[in-house]
Short mmCIF file of C-alpha atoms in Angstrom, two decimals:
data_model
loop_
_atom_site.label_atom_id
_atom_site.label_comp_id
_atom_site.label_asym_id
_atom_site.label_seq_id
_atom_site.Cartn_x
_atom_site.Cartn_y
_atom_site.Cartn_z
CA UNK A 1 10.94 29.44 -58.36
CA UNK A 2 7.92 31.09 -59.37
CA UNK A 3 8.55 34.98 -61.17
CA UNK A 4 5.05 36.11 -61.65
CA UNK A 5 3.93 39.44 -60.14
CA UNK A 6 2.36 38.83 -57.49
CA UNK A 7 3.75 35.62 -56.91
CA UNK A 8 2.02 32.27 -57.30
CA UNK A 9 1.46 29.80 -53.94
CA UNK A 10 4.28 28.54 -52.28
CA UNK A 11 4.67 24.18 -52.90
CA UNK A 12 3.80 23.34 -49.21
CA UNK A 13 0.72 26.16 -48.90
CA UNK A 14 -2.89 25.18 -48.78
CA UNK A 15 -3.59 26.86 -51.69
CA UNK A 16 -0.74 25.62 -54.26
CA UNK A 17 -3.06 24.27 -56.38
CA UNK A 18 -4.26 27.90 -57.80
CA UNK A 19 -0.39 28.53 -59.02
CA UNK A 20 -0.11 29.04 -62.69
CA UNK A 21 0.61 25.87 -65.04
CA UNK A 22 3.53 25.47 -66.63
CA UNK A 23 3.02 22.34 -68.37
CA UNK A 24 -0.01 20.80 -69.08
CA UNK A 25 -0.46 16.81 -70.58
CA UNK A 26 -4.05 15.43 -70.46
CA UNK A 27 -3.17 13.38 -72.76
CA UNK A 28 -0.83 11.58 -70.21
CA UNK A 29 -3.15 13.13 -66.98
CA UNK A 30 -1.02 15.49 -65.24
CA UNK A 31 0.10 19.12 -65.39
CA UNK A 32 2.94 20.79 -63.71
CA UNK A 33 2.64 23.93 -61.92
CA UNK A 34 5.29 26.71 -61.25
CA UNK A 35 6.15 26.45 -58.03
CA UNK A 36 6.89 22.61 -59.11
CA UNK A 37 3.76 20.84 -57.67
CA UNK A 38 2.68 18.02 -59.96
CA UNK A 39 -1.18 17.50 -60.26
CA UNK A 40 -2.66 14.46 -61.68
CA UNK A 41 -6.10 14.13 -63.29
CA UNK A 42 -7.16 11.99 -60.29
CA UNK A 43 -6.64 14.86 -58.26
CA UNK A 44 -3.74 13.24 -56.25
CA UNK A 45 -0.14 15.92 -56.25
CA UNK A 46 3.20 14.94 -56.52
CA UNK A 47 5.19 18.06 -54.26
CA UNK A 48 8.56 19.24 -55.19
CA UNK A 49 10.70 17.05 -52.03
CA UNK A 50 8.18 13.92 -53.29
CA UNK A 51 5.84 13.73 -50.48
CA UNK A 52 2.61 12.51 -53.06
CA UNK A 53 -1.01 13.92 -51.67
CA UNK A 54 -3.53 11.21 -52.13
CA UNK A 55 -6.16 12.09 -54.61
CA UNK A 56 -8.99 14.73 -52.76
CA UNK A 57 -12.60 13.19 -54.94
CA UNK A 58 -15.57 14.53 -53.83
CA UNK A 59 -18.38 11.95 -52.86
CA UNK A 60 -20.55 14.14 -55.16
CA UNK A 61 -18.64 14.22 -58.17
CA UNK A 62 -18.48 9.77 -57.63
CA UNK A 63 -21.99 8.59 -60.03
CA UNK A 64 -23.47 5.75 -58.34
CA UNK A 65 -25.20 3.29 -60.24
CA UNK A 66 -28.19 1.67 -59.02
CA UNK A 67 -30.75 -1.02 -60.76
CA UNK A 68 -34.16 -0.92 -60.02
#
């Protein structure tokens, strides 16, 4: 699928999310990359045979509220 030189991450490798975007919609929270993975603003993928990767959050990145 992909024709960059060299070419972008396969779909089912562990680093497909670094291939280059082909669409991008933040406006509707996802962006589709060129070897057809489709990422979602909640960090959850959609692959190209529709297996769906739950969304990866970091505990950090989650702010906590607390009242004193």
């Amino acid at each position: 699928m992909c024709q960059h030189q060299s070419p972008c991450p396969a779909a089912y490798s562990a680093d497909r999310e670094s291939a280059r975007l082909v669409a991008h919609h933040p406006e509707q929270g996802w962006s589709l990359l060129c070897n057809g993975v489709v990422l979602f603003e909640d960090t959850g993928e959609l692959l190209p045979d529709g297996r769906c990767i739950a969304p990866q959050r970091s505990r950090g990145a989650i702010q906590v509220m607390t009242t004193a």
